[in-house]
JSON list of C-alpha atoms and ligand atoms in Angstrom, two decimals:
[
{"chain": "A", "resi": 1, "resn": "UNK", "atom": "CA", "xyz": [-0.16, 0.35, 0.27]},
{"chain": "A", "resi": 2, "resn": "UNK", "atom": "CA", "xyz": [1.71, 3.73, -0.98]},
{"chain": "A", "resi": 3, "resn": "UNK", "atom": "CA", "xyz": [2.61, 5.57, 2.28]},
{"chain": "A", "resi": 4, "resn": "UNK", "atom": "CA", "xyz": [2.10, 9.48, 2.79]},
{"chain": "A", "resi": 5, "resn": "UNK", "atom": "CA", "xyz": [4.50, 11.40, 4.37]},
{"chain": "A", "resi": 6, "resn": "UNK", "atom": "CA", "xyz": [3.50, 14.82, 5.58]},
{"chain": "A", "resi": 7, "resn": "UNK", "atom": "CA", "xyz": [6.78, 16.78, 5.51]},
{"chain": "A", "resi": 8, "resn": "UNK", "atom": "CA", "xyz": [6.21, 18.83, 8.67]},
{"chain": "A", "resi": 9, "resn": "UNK", "atom": "CA", "xyz": [10.00, 20.79, 8.95]},
{"chain": "A", "resi": 10, "resn": "UNK", "atom": "CA", "xyz": [9.11, 23.92, 10.19]},
{"chain": "A", "resi": 11, "resn": "UNK", "atom": "CA", "xyz": [10.69, 26.11, 7.07]},
{"chain": "A", "resi": 12, "resn": "UNK", "atom": "CA", "xyz": [8.52, 24.03, 4.98]},
{"chain": "A", "resi": 13, "resn": "UNK", "atom": "CA", "xyz": [5.14, 24.74, 7.16]},
{"chain": "A", "resi": 14, "resn": "UNK", "atom": "CA", "xyz": [6.53, 28.37, 7.48]},
{"chain": "A", "resi": 15, "resn": "UNK", "atom": "CA", "xyz": [6.73, 28.80, 3.79]},
{"chain": "A", "resi": 16, "resn": "UNK", "atom": "CA", "xyz": [3.46, 27.52, 2.82]},
{"chain": "A", "resi": 17, "resn": "UNK", "atom": "CA", "xyz": [2.09, 30.25, 5.14]},
{"chain": "A", "resi": 18, "resn": "UNK", "atom": "CA", "xyz": [2.83, 32.78, 2.95]},
{"chain": "A", "resi": 19, "resn": "UNK", "atom": "CA", "xyz": [2.39, 30.69, -0.30]},
{"chain": "A", "resi": 20, "resn": "UNK", "atom": "CA", "xyz": [-1.47, 30.13, 0.99]},
{"chain": "A", "resi": 21, "resn": "UNK", "atom": "CA", "xyz": [-1.92, 34.24, 2.10]},
{"chain": "A", "resi": 22, "resn": "UNK", "atom": "CA", "xyz": [-4.00, 35.72, -0.74]},
{"chain": "A", "resi": 23, "resn": "UNK", "atom": "CA", "xyz": [-2.75, 38.88, -0.48]},
{"chain": "A", "resi": 24, "resn": "UNK", "atom": "CA", "xyz": [0.71, 36.84, -1.68]},
{"chain": "A", "resi": 25, "resn": "UNK", "atom": "CA", "xyz": [1.79, 38.39, -4.99]},
{"chain": "A", "resi": 26, "resn": "UNK", "atom": "CA", "xyz": [2.91, 36.14, -8.09]},
{"chain": "A", "resi": 27, "resn": "UNK", "atom": "CA", "xyz": [6.63, 37.04, -8.11]},
{"chain": "A", "resi": 28, "resn": "UNK", "atom": "CA", "xyz": [6.62, 35.78, -4.47]},
{"chain": "A", "resi": 29, "resn": "UNK", "atom": "CA", "xyz": [4.55, 33.49, -4.72]},
{"chain": "A", "resi": 30, "resn": "UNK", "atom": "CA", "xyz": [7.16, 31.91, -7.61]},
{"chain": "A", "resi": 31, "resn": "UNK", "atom": "CA", "xyz": [9.95, 32.00, -5.41]},
{"chain": "A", "resi": 32, "resn": "UNK", "atom": "CA", "xyz": [8.01, 30.61, -2.13]},
{"chain": "A", "resi": 33, "resn": "UNK", "atom": "CA", "xyz": [7.25, 27.61, -4.74]},
{"chain": "A", "resi": 34, "resn": "UNK", "atom": "CA", "xyz": [10.43, 27.19, -6.17]},
{"chain": "A", "resi": 35, "resn": "UNK", "atom": "CA", "xyz": [12.11, 27.41, -2.22]},
{"chain": "A", "resi": 36, "resn": "UNK", "atom": "CA", "xyz": [9.63, 25.07, -1.03]},
{"chain": "A", "resi": 37, "resn": "UNK", "atom": "CA", "xyz": [9.74, 22.48, -3.81]},
{"chain": "A", "resi": 38, "resn": "UNK", "atom": "CA", "xyz": [13.75, 22.67, -3.21]},
{"chain": "A", "resi": 39, "resn": "UNK", "atom": "CA", "xyz": [13.25, 21.94, 0.50]},
{"chain": "A", "resi": 40, "resn": "UNK", "atom": "CA", "xyz": [10.96, 18.92, -0.42]},
{"chain": "A", "resi": 41, "resn": "UNK", "atom": "CA", "xyz": [13.40, 17.49, -2.76]},
{"chain": "A", "resi": 42, "resn": "UNK", "atom": "CA", "xyz": [15.96, 17.49, 0.55]},
{"chain": "A", "resi": 43, "resn": "UNK", "atom": "CA", "xyz": [13.04, 15.09, 2.19]},
{"chain": "A", "resi": 44, "resn": "UNK", "atom": "CA", "xyz": [12.09, 13.18, -0.52]},
{"chain": "A", "resi": 45, "resn": "UNK", "atom": "CA", "xyz": [15.77, 12.05, -1.28]},
{"chain": "A", "resi": 46, "resn": "UNK", "atom": "CA", "xyz": [16.46, 10.66, 2.04]},
{"chain": "A", "resi": 47, "resn": "UNK", "atom": "CA", "xyz": [16.04, 7.03, 0.67]},
{"chain": "A", "resi": 48, "resn": "UNK", "atom": "CA", "xyz": [18.73, 7.32, -1.81]},
{"chain": "A", "resi": 49, "resn": "UNK", "atom": "CA", "xyz": [21.11, 4.56, -2.04]},
{"chain": "A", "resi": 50, "resn": "UNK", "atom": "CA", "xyz": [24.46, 5.18, -1.69]},
{"chain": "A", "resi": 51, "resn": "UNK", "atom": "CA", "xyz": [28.12, 3.56, -2.64]},
{"chain": "A", "resi": 52, "resn": "UNK", "atom": "CA", "xyz": [31.84, 3.83, -0.64]},
{"chain": "A", "resi": 53, "resn": "UNK", "atom": "CA", "xyz": [34.40, 5.01, -2.49]},
{"chain": "A", "resi": 54, "resn": "UNK", "atom": "CA", "xyz": [37.73, 6.73, -2.02]},
{"chain": "A", "resi": 55, "resn": "UNK", "atom": "CA", "xyz": [38.89, 9.91, -1.82]},
{"chain": "A", "resi": 56, "resn": "UNK", "atom": "CA", "xyz": [42.20, 11.13, -1.84]},
{"chain": "A", "resi": 57, "resn": "UNK", "atom": "CA", "xyz": [42.06, 14.84, 0.21]},
{"chain": "A", "resi": 58, "resn": "UNK", "atom": "CA", "xyz": [44.66, 17.24, 0.65]},
{"chain": "A", "resi": 59, "resn": "UNK", "atom": "CA", "xyz": [45.63, 14.79, 3.68]},
{"chain": "A", "resi": 60, "resn": "UNK", "atom": "CA", "xyz": [45.26, 11.15, 2.92]},
{"chain": "A", "resi": 61, "resn": "UNK", "atom": "CA", "xyz": [42.64, 8.47, 2.16]},
{"chain": "A", "resi": 62, "resn": "UNK", "atom": "CA", "xyz": [38.75, 9.19, 2.68]},
{"chain": "A", "resi": 63, "resn": "UNK", "atom": "CA", "xyz": [36.59, 5.85, 2.80]},
{"chain": "A", "resi": 64, "resn": "UNK", "atom": "CA", "xyz": [33.31, 8.25, 1.25]},
{"chain": "A", "resi": 65, "resn": "UNK", "atom": "CA", "xyz": [30.64, 8.27, 0.32]},
{"chain": "A", "resi": 66, "resn": "UNK", "atom": "CA", "xyz": [28.35, 8.77, -3.18]},
{"chain": "A", "resi": 67, "resn": "UNK", "atom": "CA", "xyz": [25.20, 8.22, -4.77]},
{"chain": "A", "resi": 68, "resn": "UNK", "atom": "CA", "xyz": [24.59, 4.85, -6.53]},
{"chain": "A", "resi": 69, "resn": "UNK", "atom": "CA", "xyz": [20.91, 4.64, -7.21]},
{"chain": "A", "resi": 70, "resn": "UNK", "atom": "CA", "xyz": [19.23, 5.37, -10.75]},
{"chain": "A", "resi": 71, "resn": "UNK", "atom": "CA", "xyz": [19.16, 8.11, -12.14]},
{"chain": "A", "resi": 72, "resn": "UNK", "atom": "CA", "xyz": [16.18, 10.68, -11.45]},
{"chain": "A", "resi": 73, "resn": "UNK", "atom": "CA", "xyz": [13.58, 11.79, -13.48]},
{"chain": "A", "resi": 74, "resn": "UNK", "atom": "CA", "xyz": [11.55, 14.88, -12.83]},
{"chain": "A", "resi": 75, "resn": "UNK", "atom": "CA", "xyz": [8.16, 15.18, -14.13]},
{"chain": "A", "resi": 76, "resn": "UNK", "atom": "CA", "xyz": [6.21, 18.12, -13.76]},
{"chain": "A", "resi": 77, "resn": "UNK", "atom": "CA", "xyz": [2.23, 18.75, -14.74]},
{"chain": "A", "resi": 78, "resn": "UNK", "atom": "CA", "xyz": [1.39, 20.90, -16.92]},
{"chain": "A", "resi": 79, "resn": "UNK", "atom": "CA", "xyz": [1.10, 24.04, -15.74]},
{"chain": "A", "resi": 80, "resn": "UNK", "atom": "CA", "xyz": [1.40, 24.45, -12.29]},
{"chain": "A", "resi": 81, "resn": "UNK", "atom": "CA", "xyz": [3.96, 21.62, -11.83]},
{"chain": "A", "resi": 82, "resn": "UNK", "atom": "CA", "xyz": [6.64, 23.42, -13.49]},
{"chain": "A", "resi": 83, "resn": "UNK", "atom": "CA", "xyz": [7.04, 25.84, -10.58]},
{"chain": "A", "resi": 84, "resn": "UNK", "atom": "CA", "xyz": [8.51, 22.88, -8.68]},
{"chain": "A", "resi": 85, "resn": "UNK", "atom": "CA", "xyz": [11.20, 21.84, -11.39]},
{"chain": "A", "resi": 86, "resn": "UNK", "atom": "CA", "xyz": [13.94, 24.18, -10.98]},
{"chain": "A", "resi": 87, "resn": "UNK", "atom": "CA", "xyz": [13.67, 23.53, -7.28]},
{"chain": "A", "resi": 88, "resn": "UNK", "atom": "CA", "xyz": [14.36, 20.21, -7.31]},
{"chain": "A", "resi": 89, "resn": "UNK", "atom": "CA", "xyz": [16.43, 20.94, -10.31]},
{"chain": "A", "resi": 90, "resn": "UNK", "atom": "CA", "xyz": [19.14, 22.48, -7.90]},
{"chain": "A", "resi": 91, "resn": "UNK", "atom": "CA", "xyz": [19.15, 19.59, -4.97]},
{"chain": "A", "resi": 92, "resn": "UNK", "atom": "CA", "xyz": [19.39, 17.25, -8.48]},
{"chain": "A", "resi": 93, "resn": "UNK", "atom": "CA", "xyz": [21.15, 18.80, -11.36]},
{"chain": "A", "resi": 94, "resn": "UNK", "atom": "CA", "xyz": [21.51, 15.44, -12.84]},
{"chain": "A", "resi": 95, "resn": "UNK", "atom": "CA", "xyz": [17.90, 14.65, -13.46]},
{"chain": "A", "resi": 96, "resn": "UNK", "atom": "CA", "xyz": [16.04, 14.96, -16.88]},
{"chain": "A", "resi": 97, "resn": "UNK", "atom": "CA", "xyz": [12.87, 16.65, -17.05]},
{"chain": "A", "resi": 98, "resn": "UNK", "atom": "CA", "xyz": [9.50, 15.00, -19.02]},
{"chain": "A", "resi": 99, "resn": "UNK", "atom": "CA", "xyz": [6.45, 17.31, -19.18]},
{"chain": "A", "resi": 100, "resn": "UNK", "atom": "CA", "xyz": [2.88, 15.63, -19.16]},
{"chain": "A", "resi": 101, "resn": "UNK", "atom": "CA", "xyz": [0.55, 18.33, -19.72]},
{"chain": "A", "resi": 102, "resn": "UNK", "atom": "CA", "xyz": [-3.18, 17.95, -18.00]},
{"chain": "A", "resi": 103, "resn": "UNK", "atom": "CA", "xyz": [-5.98, 20.21, -17.51]},
{"chain": "A", "resi": 104, "resn": "UNK", "atom": "CA", "xyz": [-8.78, 19.79, -15.12]},
{"chain": "A", "resi": 105, "resn": "UNK", "atom": "CA", "xyz": [-12.07, 20.29, -17.24]},
{"chain": "A", "resi": 106, "resn": "UNK", "atom": "CA", "xyz": [-13.99, 22.97, -15.16]},
{"chain": "A", "resi": 107, "resn": "UNK", "atom": "CA", "xyz": [-17.38, 21.10, -15.56]},
{"chain": "A", "resi": 108, "resn": "UNK", "atom": "CA", "xyz": [-16.61, 17.33, -15.16]},
{"chain": "A", "resi": 109, "resn": "UNK", "atom": "CA", "xyz": [-13.59, 18.09, -13.19]},
{"chain": "A", "resi": 110, "resn": "UNK", "atom": "CA", "xyz": [-12.19, 15.07, -15.21]},
{"chain": "A", "resi": 111, "resn": "UNK", "atom": "CA", "xyz": [-8.64, 15.35, -16.23]},
{"chain": "A", "resi": 112, "resn": "UNK", "atom": "CA", "xyz": [-7.77, 15.42, -20.38]},
{"chain": "A", "resi": 113, "resn": "UNK", "atom": "CA", "xyz": [-4.57, 15.25, -21.27]},
{"chain": "A", "resi": 114, "resn": "UNK", "atom": "CA", "xyz": [-2.73, 17.39, -24.16]},
{"chain": "A", "resi": 115, "resn": "UNK", "atom": "CA", "xyz": [1.28, 16.78, -23.74]},
{"chain": "A", "resi": 116, "resn": "UNK", "atom": "CA", "xyz": [3.41, 14.35, -22.47]},
{"chain": "A", "resi": 117, "resn": "UNK", "atom": "CA", "xyz": [7.24, 14.60, -23.38]},
{"chain": "A", "resi": 118, "resn": "UNK", "atom": "CA", "xyz": [9.60, 12.15, -21.52]},
{"chain": "A", "resi": 119, "resn": "UNK", "atom": "CA", "xyz": [13.30, 11.13, -21.26]},
{"chain": "A", "resi": 120, "resn": "UNK", "atom": "CA", "xyz": [13.49, 8.07, -23.25]},
{"chain": "A", "resi": 121, "resn": "UNK", "atom": "CA", "xyz": [15.46, 5.47, -21.39]},
{"chain": "A", "resi": 122, "resn": "UNK", "atom": "CA", "xyz": [12.01, 5.89, -18.63]},
{"chain": "A", "resi": 123, "resn": "UNK", "atom": "CA", "xyz": [11.95, 2.56, -17.08]},
{"chain": "A", "resi": 124, "resn": "UNK", "atom": "CA", "xyz": [15.50, 3.30, -16.28]},
{"chain": "A", "resi": 125, "resn": "UNK", "atom": "CA", "xyz": [14.69, 6.14, -14.33]},
{"chain": "A", "resi": 126, "resn": "UNK", "atom": "CA", "xyz": [13.07, 6.43, -10.45]},
{"chain": "A", "resi": 127, "resn": "UNK", "atom": "CA", "xyz": [10.45, 9.36, -11.37]},
{"chain": "A", "resi": 128, "resn": "UNK", "atom": "CA", "xyz": [9.50, 11.97, -9.15]},
{"chain": "A", "resi": 129, "resn": "UNK", "atom": "CA", "xyz": [5.78, 13.71, -10.59]},
{"chain": "A", "resi": 130, "resn": "UNK", "atom": "CA", "xyz": [5.02, 16.96, -9.03]},
{"chain": "A", "resi": 131, "resn": "UNK", "atom": "CA", "xyz": [2.38, 19.26, -8.94]},
{"chain": "A", "resi": 132, "resn": "UNK", "atom": "CA", "xyz": [1.64, 21.61, -5.92]},
{"chain": "A", "resi": 133, "resn": "UNK", "atom": "CA", "xyz": [-1.89, 20.10, -5.25]},
{"chain": "A", "resi": 134, "resn": "UNK", "atom": "CA", "xyz": [-3.66, 17.30, -5.46]},
{"chain": "A", "resi": 135, "resn": "UNK", "atom": "CA", "xyz": [-7.46, 17.63, -5.41]},
{"chain": "A", "resi": 136, "resn": "UNK", "atom": "CA", "xyz": [-9.78, 15.15, -6.57]},
{"chain": "A", "resi": 137, "resn": "UNK", "atom": "CA", "xyz": [-6.70, 13.01, -7.61]},
{"chain": "A", "resi": 138, "resn": "UNK", "atom": "CA", "xyz": [-7.70, 12.44, -11.18]},
{"chain": "A", "resi": 139, "resn": "UNK", "atom": "CA", "xyz": [-4.84, 14.51, -12.68]},
{"chain": "A", "resi": 140, "resn": "UNK", "atom": "CA", "xyz": [-2.34, 12.68, -10.69]},
{"chain": "A", "resi": 141, "resn": "UNK", "atom": "CA", "xyz": [-3.71, 9.22, -11.74]},
{"chain": "A", "resi": 142, "resn": "UNK", "atom": "CA", "xyz": [-3.92, 10.14, -15.75]},
{"chain": "A", "resi": 143, "resn": "UNK", "atom": "CA", "xyz": [-0.12, 11.11, -14.65]},
{"chain": "A", "resi": 144, "resn": "UNK", "atom": "CA", "xyz": [0.71, 8.20, -13.15]},
{"chain": "A", "resi": 145, "resn": "UNK", "atom": "CA", "xyz": [-1.28, 5.88, -15.63]},
{"chain": "A", "resi": 146, "resn": "UNK", "atom": "CA", "xyz": [0.49, 7.83, -18.70]},
{"chain": "A", "resi": 147, "resn": "UNK", "atom": "CA", "xyz": [3.73, 7.31, -16.76]},
{"chain": "A", "resi": 148, "resn": "UNK", "atom": "CA", "xyz": [3.68, 3.71, -16.26]},
{"chain": "A", "resi": 149, "resn": "UNK", "atom": "CA", "xyz": [2.24, 3.36, -19.81]},
{"chain": "A", "resi": 150, "resn": "UNK", "atom": "CA", "xyz": [5.58, 4.29, -21.59]},
{"chain": "A", "resi": 151, "resn": "UNK", "atom": "CA", "xyz": [7.18, 1.88, -19.21]},
{"chain": "A", "resi": 152, "resn": "UNK", "atom": "CA", "xyz": [7.80, 4.13, -15.87]},
{"chain": "A", "resi": 153, "resn": "UNK", "atom": "CA", "xyz": [8.83, 1.34, -12.66]},
{"chain": "A", "resi": 154, "resn": "UNK", "atom": "CA", "xyz": [9.02, 3.78, -9.60]},
{"chain": "A", "resi": 155, "resn": "UNK", "atom": "CA", "xyz": [6.84, 6.83, -9.15]},
{"chain": "A", "resi": 156, "resn": "UNK", "atom": "CA", "xyz": [6.97, 9.22, -6.40]},
{"chain": "A", "resi": 157, "resn": "UNK", "atom": "CA", "xyz": [4.08, 11.55, -5.72]},
{"chain": "A", "resi": 158, "resn": "UNK", "atom": "CA", "xyz": [5.40, 15.14, -4.18]},
{"chain": "A", "resi": 159, "resn": "UNK", "atom": "CA", "xyz": [2.37, 18.64, -4.47]},
{"chain": "A", "resi": 160, "resn": "UNK", "atom": "CA", "xyz": [2.30, 21.15, -1.89]},
{"chain": "A", "resi": 161, "resn": "UNK", "atom": "CA", "xyz": [-1.11, 20.49, -0.81]},
{"chain": "A", "resi": 162, "resn": "UNK", "atom": "CA", "xyz": [-3.33, 17.51, -0.71]},
{"chain": "A", "resi": 163, "resn": "UNK", "atom": "CA", "xyz": [-7.37, 17.35, -0.12]},
{"chain": "A", "resi": 164, "resn": "UNK", "atom": "CA", "xyz": [-7.84, 13.65, 1.59]},
{"chain": "A", "resi": 165, "resn": "UNK", "atom": "CA", "xyz": [-9.88, 12.38, -1.21]},
{"chain": "A", "resi": 166, "resn": "UNK", "atom": "CA", "xyz": [-7.24, 12.84, -3.42]},
{"chain": "A", "resi": 167, "resn": "UNK", "atom": "CA", "xyz": [-4.88, 11.25, -1.11]},
{"chain": "A", "resi": 168, "resn": "UNK", "atom": "CA", "xyz": [-7.39, 8.31, -0.99]},
{"chain": "A", "resi": 169, "resn": "UNK", "atom": "CA", "xyz": [-8.01, 8.27, -4.97]},
{"chain": "A", "resi": 170, "resn": "UNK", "atom": "CA", "xyz": [-4.28, 7.98, -5.94]},
{"chain": "A", "resi": 171, "resn": "UNK", "atom": "CA", "xyz": [-3.59, 5.44, -3.15]},
{"chain": "A", "resi": 172, "resn": "UNK", "atom": "CA", "xyz": [-6.32, 3.67, -4.57]},
{"chain": "A", "resi": 173, "resn": "UNK", "atom": "CA", "xyz": [-5.29, 3.80, -8.24]},
{"chain": "A", "resi": 174, "resn": "UNK", "atom": "CA", "xyz": [-1.78, 3.37, -7.95]},
{"chain": "A", "resi": 175, "resn": "UNK", "atom": "CA", "xyz": [-1.37, 1.51, -4.27]},
{"chain": "A", "resi": 176, "resn": "UNK", "atom": "CA", "xyz": [3.02, 1.18, -5.48]},
{"chain": "A", "resi": 177, "resn": "UNK", "atom": "CA", "xyz": [3.40, 5.00, -5.67]},
{"chain": "A", "resi": 178, "resn": "UNK", "atom": "CA", "xyz": [4.34, 6.62, -1.79]},
{"chain": "A", "resi": 179, "resn": "UNK", "atom": "CA", "xyz": [3.08, 10.66, -1.58]},
{"chain": "A", "resi": 180, "resn": "UNK", "atom": "CA", "xyz": [4.75, 13.31, -0.17]},
{"chain": "A", "resi": 181, "resn": "UNK", "atom": "CA", "xyz": [2.96, 16.40, 0.60]},
{"chain": "A", "resi": 182, "resn": "UNK", "atom": "CA", "xyz": [3.62, 19.97, 2.74]},
{"chain": "A", "resi": 183, "resn": "UNK", "atom": "CA", "xyz": [0.24, 19.61, 4.21]},
{"chain": "A", "resi": 184, "resn": "UNK", "atom": "CA", "xyz": [-2.77, 17.64, 4.37]},
{"chain": "A", "resi": 185, "resn": "UNK", "atom": "CA", "xyz": [-6.00, 20.20, 3.92]},
{"chain": "A", "resi": 186, "resn": "UNK", "atom": "CA", "xyz": [-9.50, 19.46, 5.12]},
{"chain": "A", "resi": 187, "resn": "UNK", "atom": "CA", "xyz": [-11.48, 19.05, 2.15]},
{"chain": "A", "resi": 188, "resn": "UNK", "atom": "CA", "xyz": [-12.86, 20.20, -1.77]},
{"chain": "A", "resi": 189, "resn": "UNK", "atom": "CA", "xyz": [-15.32, 22.55, -2.01]},
{"chain": "A", "resi": 190, "resn": "UNK", "atom": "CA", "xyz": [-18.49, 22.35, -4.62]},
{"chain": "A", "resi": 191, "resn": "UNK", "atom": "CA", "xyz": [-15.29, 23.78, -7.64]},
{"chain": "A", "resi": 192, "resn": "UNK", "atom": "CA", "xyz": [-12.92, 20.69, -6.85]},
{"chain": "A", "resi": 193, "resn": "UNK", "atom": "CA", "xyz": [-11.01, 23.64, -5.12]},
{"chain": "A", "resi": 194, "resn": "UNK", "atom": "CA", "xyz": [-9.12, 22.39, -1.53]},
{"chain": "A", "resi": 195, "resn": "UNK", "atom": "CA", "xyz": [-10.24, 23.96, 0.99]},
{"chain": "A", "resi": 196, "resn": "UNK", "atom": "CA", "xyz": [-8.10, 25.72, 2.64]},
{"chain": "A", "resi": 197, "resn": "UNK", "atom": "CA", "xyz": [-5.61, 25.20, 0.43]},
{"chain": "A", "resi": 198, "resn": "UNK", "atom": "CA", "xyz": [-4.06, 28.32, -1.68]},
{"chain": "A", "resi": 199, "resn": "UNK", "atom": "CA", "xyz": [-6.58, 29.36, -4.21]},
{"chain": "A", "resi": 200, "resn": "UNK", "atom": "CA", "xyz": [-5.69, 28.22, -8.69]},
{"chain": "A", "resi": 201, "resn": "UNK", "atom": "CA", "xyz": [-2.06, 27.20, -8.56]},
{"chain": "A", "resi": 202, "resn": "UNK", "atom": "CA", "xyz": [-1.51, 27.58, -12.14]},
{"chain": "A", "resi": 203, "resn": "UNK", "atom": "CA", "xyz": [-3.25, 31.43, -11.78]},
{"chain": "A", "resi": 204, "resn": "UNK", "atom": "CA", "xyz": [-1.02, 32.30, -9.02]},
{"chain": "A", "resi": 205, "resn": "UNK", "atom": "CA", "xyz": [2.47, 31.13, -10.18]},
{"chain": "A", "resi": 206, "resn": "UNK", "atom": "CA", "xyz": [1.61, 32.42, -13.16]},
{"chain": "A", "resi": 207, "resn": "UNK", "atom": "CA", "xyz": [-0.10, 35.66, -12.95]},
{"chain": "A", "resi": 208, "resn": "UNK", "atom": "CA", "xyz": [-3.29, 34.42, -15.04]},
{"chain": "A", "resi": 209, "resn": "UNK", "atom": "CA", "xyz": [-7.26, 35.23, -14.44]},
{"chain": "B", "resi": 1, "resn": "PRP", "atom": "C1", "xyz": [-4.46, 22.03, -11.54]},
{"chain": "B", "resi": 1, "resn": "PRP", "atom": "C2", "xyz": [-3.57, 21.77, -10.83]},
{"chain": "B", "resi": 1, "resn": "PRP", "atom": "C3", "xyz": [-3.23, 20.56, -10.79]},
{"chain": "B", "resi": 1, "resn": "PRP", "atom": "C4", "xyz": [-5.36, 19.64, -10.61]},
{"chain": "B", "resi": 1, "resn": "PRP", "atom": "C5", "xyz": [-5.11, 18.99, -9.47]},
{"chain": "B", "resi": 1, "resn": "PRP", "atom": "O1", "xyz": [-4.66, 22.08, -12.39]},
{"chain": "B", "resi": 1, "resn": "PRP", "atom": "O2", "xyz": [-2.36, 22.21, -10.92]},
{"chain": "B", "resi": 1, "resn": "PRP", "atom": "O3", "xyz": [-2.66, 19.51, -11.90]},
{"chain": "B", "resi": 1, "resn": "PRP", "atom": "O4", "xyz": [-5.73, 20.78, -10.95]},
{"chain": "B", "resi": 1, "resn": "PRP", "atom": "O5", "xyz": [-6.72, 18.61, -9.31]},
{"chain": "B", "resi": 1, "resn": "PRP", "atom": "P1", "xyz": [-6.96, 17.53, -9.61]},
{"chain": "B", "resi": 1, "resn": "PRP", "atom": "O6", "xyz": [-6.65, 16.28, -8.36]},
{"chain": "B", "resi": 1, "resn": "PRP", "atom": "O7", "xyz": [-8.79, 17.11, -9.06]},
{"chain": "B", "resi": 1, "resn": "PRP", "atom": "O8", "xyz": [-6.80, 16.62, -10.43]},
{"chain": "B", "resi": 1, "resn": "PRP", "atom": "P2", "xyz": [-5.53, 22.26, -13.40]},
{"chain": "B", "resi": 1, "resn": "PRP", "atom": "O9", "xyz": [-6.67, 21.79, -14.53]},
{"chain": "B", "resi": 1, "resn": "PRP", "atom": "O10", "xyz": [-6.22, 23.88, -13.60]},
{"chain": "B", "resi": 1, "resn": "PRP", "atom": "O11", "xyz": [-4.59, 23.21, -14.77]},
{"chain": "B", "resi": 1, "resn": "PRP", "atom": "P3", "xyz": [-2.98, 24.07, -14.97]},
{"chain": "B", "resi": 1, "resn": "PRP", "atom": "O12", "xyz": [-2.37, 23.89, -13.96]},
{"chain": "B", "resi": 1, "resn": "PRP", "atom": "O13", "xyz": [-2.81, 24.16, -16.28]},
{"chain": "B", "resi": 1, "resn": "PRP", "atom": "O14", "xyz": [-3.69, 25.56, -14.56]},
{"chain": "B", "resi": 2, "resn": "URA", "atom": "N1", "xyz": [-6.16, 22.83, -8.36]},
{"chain": "B", "resi": 2, "resn": "URA", "atom": "C1", "xyz": [-6.15, 24.08, -8.33]},
{"chain": "B", "resi": 2, "resn": "URA", "atom": "O1", "xyz": [-5.37, 24.83, -8.88]},
{"chain": "B", "resi": 2, "resn": "URA", "atom": "N2", "xyz": [-6.42, 24.89, -7.06]},
{"chain": "B", "resi": 2, "resn": "URA", "atom": "C2", "xyz": [-7.23, 23.80, -6.38]},
{"chain": "B", "resi": 2, "resn": "URA", "atom": "O2", "xyz": [-7.26, 23.94, -5.41]},
{"chain": "B", "resi": 2, "resn": "URA", "atom": "C3", "xyz": [-7.75, 23.08, -6.87]},
{"chain": "B", "resi": 2, "resn": "URA", "atom": "C4", "xyz": [-7.26, 22.17, -8.20]}
]
């Protein structure tokens, strides 16, 4: 069964408060999402495997450690996931980046896929799928379907804010995908927005609407 991790690190929680605040403008919102993505990437990479190597320091030989696991792929769900990519790449600069374009039909709330481009070696990578919001869960489920259909074997899903409905839907559809969130909110409203949430992540990130 999928595990759900809520990152309660004080820096993540502090920055998330200002991300939520409706008075935070686009520039600051974008900067804060980028910073929180970096902090979350630090936490999500905790279980990366290491191997020992010998390195020569100016003073002598040291038994030291380097990362030894599979290569990483970062995949934002467009649009809003884009805001989290650079923050992750600051810590994992060698990661390759794929893109999955989905929008949520405002009437049905069902995801509509319009673009997919992934690294060619999909099967050999550990993927971090990112989107600030996990609301009904439809977009995340569809994005994981899309990754798996193309051969992805190892996927983690990382978002800023989740609704309980979205967590349950994603867990049920993809029990092998662990979920990493900064906050688990109360519920969805009648329009499928997370309450209290942060509003429309794409619009706040890109200044649209
Ligand atoms: C938002 C958000 C997620 C999706 C979450 O994107 O970034 O992708 O909604 O909702 P769900 O869990 O109910 O599927 P949106 O569809 O507004 O597209 P955008 O990022 O292009 O604005
Ligand atoms: N998408 C958003 O951007 N915000 C929500 O609260 C739900 C879906």
